[in-house]
Amino acid sequence: MKIADINLGERPVMLAPMEDVTDQSFRLICKELGADMVYTEFVSADALIRNIAATTRKLAIAPAERPAAIQIYGREVEPMVEAAKMVEQARPDILDLNFGCPVKKVAGKGAGAGLLRDIPKMLEITKAVVKAVNIPVTVKTRLGWDHNSKIIVELAEQLQDCGIQAITVHGRTRSQLYTGEADWETIARVKENPRLTIPVIGNGDITTPERLVEAFDRYGVDGVMVGRAAIGNPWIFSDMKQTLLHGKVERPLSLADKFAILRRQIAESVDRIDEYRGILHIRRHLAVCSLFKGIPNFRDTRIAMLQADNLERLWEILDDVEHRILPAYLEQQN
């Protein structure tokens, strides 16, 4: 699959942009574990042009994570164009336009998925941004605003006419948020449209290597984007790439490997911010980490882990889980 001149290889798997999740450390880890392309946290155009420090920091891309995309969102043409020019100076491989974020603070203000209720404005923004920059522009969006307005097949054509180089489709409407099942049949209809020539990337409910293979084999998409399933579980990319290449996971990561990756995430979060806020930031990963799923009577340990506010205490809890609690549970399973 190619986006403009960027060759992502056969059946690429990508890390989706997620607020407070896809910081540079997490992107690098996912890249090392097999992600073919990574996306930054989404960036507010309005905050970027006001030079809000926390926003401008999101533009930093390390050489090792390329190819990488920076995603922006906004509701007006001029700020989006100005922000796109600023993003271009940060030299991402791709500029992605967020027309899919469903959360109220974004969509409720007419940005993200909110633009699914104002298609002329969405197309105006897209056309203006494509014209303003010299890097490939792509779009991530949803099926439509609600069940009665699944407009994505026609919309994808319209966006292509604006000059985008690829489209990512999340298989839900805005009104669904993240509930229900992703509608991959409709994503397939986008791909099957003979008038659409740009790559179609599917997104939604890709939680296992088996579902990834199905997305390619049954629905025919050019690429797949993995989002929430990677939170607390970045090694999912290793399992997915091995399954695509060999039909199975030939070399699963050991528990020690996974705990080392988790500790790296924590340490790099602390180094990037500070001890207290770095631990706060990583709690979202800890809360859903696949290492802890299924362990009986784990509630008190989980609470202690999520309440830890210093590294010494957090390392102590993780050591106990890795070397005592988890081995005892696995031994019972066998």
Coordinates of C-alpha atoms in Angstrom, one line a residue:
M1 CA 0.0 0.0 0.0
K2 CA 1.3 3.5 -0.9
I3 CA 0.1 6.8 0.3
A4 CA 1.5 9.2 -2.3
D5 CA 5.2 8.1 -2.5
I6 CA 5.2 6.5 1.0
N7 CA 5.4 2.7 0.6
L8 CA 3.9 1.0 3.6
G9 CA 4.3 -2.5 2.2
E10 CA 1.7 -5.3 2.0
R11 CA -1.2 -5.2 4.5
P12 CA 0.1 -2.5 6.7
V13 CA -1.0 -2.2 10.3
M14 CA -1.1 1.3 11.9
L15 CA -1.3 2.8 15.4
A16 CA -4.4 5.1 15.5
P17 CA -4.2 8.6 16.9
M18 CA -5.5 8.7 20.5
E19 CA -5.5 11.6 22.9
D20 CA -3.3 11.1 26.0
V21 CA -2.2 7.8 24.6
T22 CA 0.0 8.0 21.5
D23 CA 2.8 10.1 22.8
Q24 CA 6.2 9.7 21.3
S25 CA 7.4 6.9 23.7
F26 CA 4.3 4.8 23.0
R27 CA 4.6 5.4 19.3
L28 CA 8.2 4.3 19.3
I29 CA 7.4 1.1 21.2
C30 CA 4.6 0.2 18.9
K31 CA 6.8 0.9 15.9
E32 CA 9.5 -1.4 17.3
L33 CA 6.9 -4.1 17.8
G34 CA 5.6 -4.0 14.3
A35 CA 3.4 -1.0 13.6
D36 CA 4.0 0.1 10.0
M37 CA 2.9 3.7 10.6
V38 CA 2.1 5.7 13.7
Y39 CA 0.0 8.7 14.4
T40 CA 0.4 11.4 17.0
E41 CA -2.2 12.4 19.5
F42 CA -4.7 14.6 17.7
V43 CA -3.7 18.3 17.7
S44 CA -6.1 21.2 18.1
A45 CA -5.7 23.7 15.2
D46 CA -6.9 26.5 17.5
A47 CA -4.4 25.6 20.2
L48 CA -1.6 25.2 17.8
I49 CA -1.9 28.6 16.2
R50 CA -2.1 30.1 19.7
N51 CA 1.3 28.4 20.4
I52 CA 0.0 26.5 23.4
A53 CA 3.2 24.8 24.6
A54 CA 1.5 21.5 25.5
T55 CA 0.1 21.4 21.9
T56 CA 3.2 22.3 20.0
R57 CA 5.1 19.6 21.9
K58 CA 2.9 17.0 20.2
L59 CA 4.5 17.9 16.9
A60 CA 7.8 16.3 17.7
I61 CA 8.6 13.2 15.7
A62 CA 11.7 11.0 16.2
P63 CA 13.5 9.6 13.2
A64 CA 13.0 6.0 14.4
E65 CA 9.2 6.3 14.4
R66 CA 8.8 7.2 10.7
P67 CA 6.7 7.1 8.7
A68 CA 4.6 9.1 11.1
A69 CA 1.5 11.2 10.7
I70 CA 0.4 14.3 12.6
Q71 CA -3.4 14.6 12.9
I72 CA -5.1 18.0 13.4
Y73 CA -8.7 18.9 14.1
G74 CA -10.8 22.1 13.9
R75 CA -14.0 23.5 12.6
E76 CA -13.0 26.6 10.6
V77 CA -11.1 26.8 7.3
E78 CA -8.5 29.5 8.2
P79 CA -7.3 28.0 11.5
M80 CA -7.0 24.6 9.9
V81 CA -5.0 26.0 7.0
E82 CA -2.7 27.9 9.3
A83 CA -2.2 24.9 11.6
A84 CA -1.5 22.7 8.6
K85 CA 1.3 25.0 7.5
M86 CA 2.7 24.9 11.0
V87 CA 2.5 21.1 11.0
E88 CA 4.3 20.9 7.6
Q89 CA 7.2 22.7 9.2
A90 CA 7.5 19.9 11.7
R91 CA 8.1 17.6 8.7
P92 CA 5.7 14.7 9.3
D93 CA 5.4 12.2 6.5
I94 CA 1.6 12.7 6.4
L95 CA -0.9 15.3 7.6
D96 CA -4.1 13.7 8.7
L97 CA -7.4 15.5 9.1
N98 CA -9.6 14.4 12.1
F99 CA -13.2 14.3 11.0
G100 CA -14.1 11.4 13.2
C101 CA -13.5 12.2 16.9
P102 CA -16.9 11.7 18.6
V103 CA -16.3 13.2 22.0
K104 CA -18.6 16.0 23.0
K105 CA -15.9 18.6 23.6
V106 CA -14.8 18.1 20.0
A107 CA -17.8 17.0 18.0
G108 CA -20.2 19.1 20.0
K109 CA -18.3 22.2 18.9
G110 CA -18.5 21.3 15.2
A111 CA -15.0 19.8 14.9
G112 CA -14.0 16.1 14.5
A113 CA -17.1 14.1 13.8
G114 CA -19.1 17.2 14.2
L115 CA -18.3 18.1 10.6
L116 CA -20.3 15.1 9.5
R117 CA -23.3 17.4 10.0
D118 CA -21.7 20.0 7.7
I119 CA -20.3 18.2 4.7
P120 CA -19.8 21.4 2.6
K121 CA -17.6 22.8 5.4
M122 CA -15.7 19.5 5.7
L123 CA -14.9 19.6 2.0
E124 CA -14.0 23.2 2.1
I125 CA -11.5 22.6 4.9
T126 CA -10.1 19.6 3.1
K127 CA -9.6 21.3 -0.2
A128 CA -8.0 24.3 1.4
V129 CA -5.6 22.3 3.5
V130 CA -4.5 20.1 0.5
K131 CA -3.8 23.3 -1.5
A132 CA -1.9 24.9 1.4
V133 CA 0.7 22.2 2.0
N134 CA 3.1 20.0 0.0
I135 CA 2.9 16.9 2.0
P136 CA 0.3 14.1 1.6
V137 CA -3.0 14.9 3.3
T138 CA -5.3 12.1 4.5
V139 CA -8.6 11.9 6.3
K140 CA -9.9 9.8 9.2
T141 CA -13.7 9.9 9.6
R142 CA -16.8 7.8 10.4
L143 CA -19.7 6.2 8.6
G144 CA -21.9 9.3 9.2
W145 CA -23.5 11.2 12.0
D146 CA -26.1 8.6 12.9
H147 CA -27.7 5.4 11.6
N148 CA -29.9 7.4 9.2
S149 CA -27.0 9.2 7.6
K150 CA -24.4 6.6 6.7
I151 CA -22.9 8.7 3.9
I152 CA -19.4 7.4 3.9
V153 CA -19.4 5.8 0.4
E154 CA -20.3 9.1 -1.3
L155 CA -18.3 11.2 1.1
A156 CA -15.1 9.2 0.4
E157 CA -15.5 10.1 -3.3
Q158 CA -16.0 13.8 -2.4
L159 CA -12.9 13.8 -0.2
Q160 CA -10.9 12.1 -2.9
D161 CA -11.9 14.9 -5.3
C162 CA -10.5 17.4 -2.8
G163 CA -7.1 15.8 -3.2
I164 CA -6.6 13.5 -0.2
Q165 CA -4.2 10.6 -0.6
A166 CA -5.9 8.0 1.6
I167 CA -9.0 7.7 3.8
T168 CA -9.4 5.9 7.1
V169 CA -12.9 4.8 8.0
H170 CA -14.0 4.0 11.6
G171 CA -16.9 1.6 11.2
R172 CA -19.3 3.4 13.5
T173 CA -21.4 6.6 13.3
R174 CA -20.8 9.5 15.6
S175 CA -23.9 8.8 17.6
Q176 CA -22.6 5.3 18.4
L177 CA -19.4 6.7 20.0
Y178 CA -17.6 3.4 20.8
T179 CA -20.7 1.3 21.5
G180 CA -22.0 -1.6 19.4
E181 CA -20.0 -3.3 16.8
A182 CA -18.1 -1.7 14.0
D183 CA -19.8 -2.0 10.6
W184 CA -17.1 -3.5 8.4
E185 CA -19.6 -4.3 5.7
T186 CA -20.0 -0.6 5.0
I187 CA -16.2 -0.1 5.1
A188 CA -16.0 -2.8 2.4
R189 CA -18.5 -0.9 0.3
V190 CA -16.2 2.1 0.4
K191 CA -13.3 -0.1 -0.8
E192 CA -15.4 -1.7 -3.5
N193 CA -16.5 1.6 -5.0
P194 CA -14.9 1.6 -8.5
R195 CA -14.7 5.3 -8.5
L196 CA -12.4 5.4 -5.4
T197 CA -8.8 5.0 -6.3
I198 CA -7.1 6.1 -3.0
P199 CA -6.2 3.5 -0.3
V200 CA -8.9 2.7 2.2
I201 CA -7.8 2.0 5.8
G202 CA -10.3 0.2 8.1
N203 CA -10.6 0.9 11.8
G204 CA -12.8 -0.4 14.6
D205 CA -12.9 -3.5 16.8
I206 CA -9.6 -4.9 15.6
T207 CA -8.7 -6.6 18.9
T208 CA -6.9 -9.8 17.8
P209 CA -4.7 -11.0 15.0
E210 CA -7.5 -13.1 13.7
R211 CA -9.8 -10.1 13.3
L212 CA -7.0 -8.3 11.6
V213 CA -6.6 -11.1 9.0
E214 CA -10.4 -11.0 8.5
A215 CA -10.3 -7.3 7.8
F216 CA -7.9 -7.9 5.0
D217 CA -9.3 -11.2 3.6
R218 CA -13.0 -10.6 4.0
Y219 CA -13.4 -6.9 3.7
G220 CA -10.5 -6.1 1.3
V221 CA -9.2 -3.0 2.9
D222 CA -5.7 -1.7 2.0
G223 CA -4.6 -1.1 5.5
V224 CA -5.9 -1.5 9.1
M225 CA -5.6 0.9 12.0
V226 CA -5.5 -0.4 15.6
G227 CA -6.6 1.9 18.4
R228 CA -8.0 1.0 21.8
A229 CA -6.7 -2.6 21.6
A230 CA -3.1 -1.3 21.7
I231 CA -3.6 0.6 25.0
G232 CA -1.8 -1.4 27.7
N233 CA -1.1 -4.0 25.1
P234 CA 1.5 -2.6 22.5
W235 CA 2.8 -6.1 21.8
I236 CA -0.4 -6.7 19.9
F237 CA 1.5 -5.4 16.9
S238 CA 4.1 -8.1 17.2
D239 CA 1.4 -10.8 17.4
M240 CA -0.5 -9.2 14.4
K241 CA 2.6 -8.9 12.1
Q242 CA 3.7 -12.5 12.9
T243 CA 0.2 -13.7 12.1
L244 CA 0.1 -11.9 8.8
L245 CA 3.5 -13.2 7.8
H246 CA 3.4 -16.7 9.1
G247 CA -0.3 -17.5 9.9
K248 CA 0.4 -17.7 13.6
V249 CA 2.4 -16.1 16.4
E250 CA 5.7 -18.0 16.0
R251 CA 7.7 -16.1 18.6
P252 CA 5.4 -14.7 21.4
L253 CA 7.0 -12.3 23.7
S254 CA 7.6 -13.6 27.2
L255 CA 6.1 -12.2 30.3
A256 CA 9.5 -10.8 31.2
D257 CA 9.6 -9.0 27.8
K258 CA 6.2 -7.5 28.3
F259 CA 6.9 -6.3 31.9
A260 CA 10.1 -4.8 30.6
I261 CA 8.1 -2.9 27.9
L262 CA 5.6 -1.7 30.5
R263 CA 8.4 -0.5 32.8
R264 CA 10.0 1.3 29.9
Q265 CA 6.7 3.1 29.2
I266 CA 6.5 4.2 32.8
A267 CA 10.1 5.4 33.0
E268 CA 9.9 7.3 29.7
S269 CA 6.7 8.9 30.7
V270 CA 8.3 10.1 33.9
D271 CA 11.4 11.3 32.1
R272 CA 9.3 13.2 29.6
I273 CA 7.2 15.0 32.2
D274 CA 8.0 14.5 35.8
E275 CA 7.5 11.7 38.4
Y276 CA 4.0 12.6 39.6
R277 CA 2.5 13.7 36.3
G278 CA 4.3 11.0 34.3
I279 CA 2.7 8.3 36.5
L280 CA -0.7 10.0 36.1
H281 CA -0.3 9.9 32.4
I282 CA 0.6 6.2 32.3
R283 CA -2.3 5.1 34.5
R284 CA -4.5 4.8 31.4
H285 CA -2.2 2.0 30.1
L286 CA -1.9 0.4 33.5
A287 CA -5.7 0.3 34.0
V288 CA -6.3 -1.9 31.0
C289 CA -3.0 -3.7 30.6
S290 CA -3.5 -7.2 29.2
L291 CA -0.9 -8.6 31.6
F292 CA -3.3 -8.3 34.5
K293 CA -6.5 -9.6 32.8
G294 CA -8.0 -12.7 34.4
I295 CA -6.0 -12.6 37.6
P296 CA -8.5 -13.5 40.4
N297 CA -8.7 -11.3 43.5
F298 CA -6.6 -8.6 41.8
R299 CA -8.9 -5.7 42.7
D300 CA -6.9 -4.4 45.7
T301 CA -3.6 -4.8 43.8
R302 CA -5.0 -2.9 40.8
I303 CA -6.3 -0.1 43.1
A304 CA -2.9 0.2 44.8
M305 CA -1.1 0.2 41.4
L306 CA -3.4 3.0 40.1
Q307 CA -3.0 5.0 43.3
A308 CA 0.8 4.8 43.4
D309 CA 2.2 8.3 43.1
N310 CA 5.9 7.6 43.1
L311 CA 8.2 5.2 41.1
E312 CA 9.5 3.4 44.2
R313 CA 6.0 2.3 45.1
L314 CA 5.0 1.5 41.5
W315 CA 8.1 -0.7 40.9
E316 CA 7.4 -2.5 44.2
I317 CA 3.9 -3.4 43.1
L318 CA 4.9 -4.4 39.6
D319 CA 7.7 -6.6 41.0
D320 CA 5.2 -8.3 43.2
V321 CA 2.8 -8.9 40.3
E322 CA 5.5 -10.2 38.0
H323 CA 7.3 -12.5 40.4
R324 CA 4.6 -13.6 42.9
I325 CA 1.0 -13.0 41.9
L326 CA 1.1 -13.8 38.2
P327 CA 3.3 -16.9 38.4
A328 CA 1.0 -18.3 41.2
Y329 CA -2.0 -17.7 39.0
L330 CA -0.4 -19.3 35.9
E331 CA 0.6 -22.3 37.9
Q332 CA -3.0 -22.8 39.0
Q333 CA -4.1 -22.6 35.4
N334 CA -1.7 -25.4 34.5

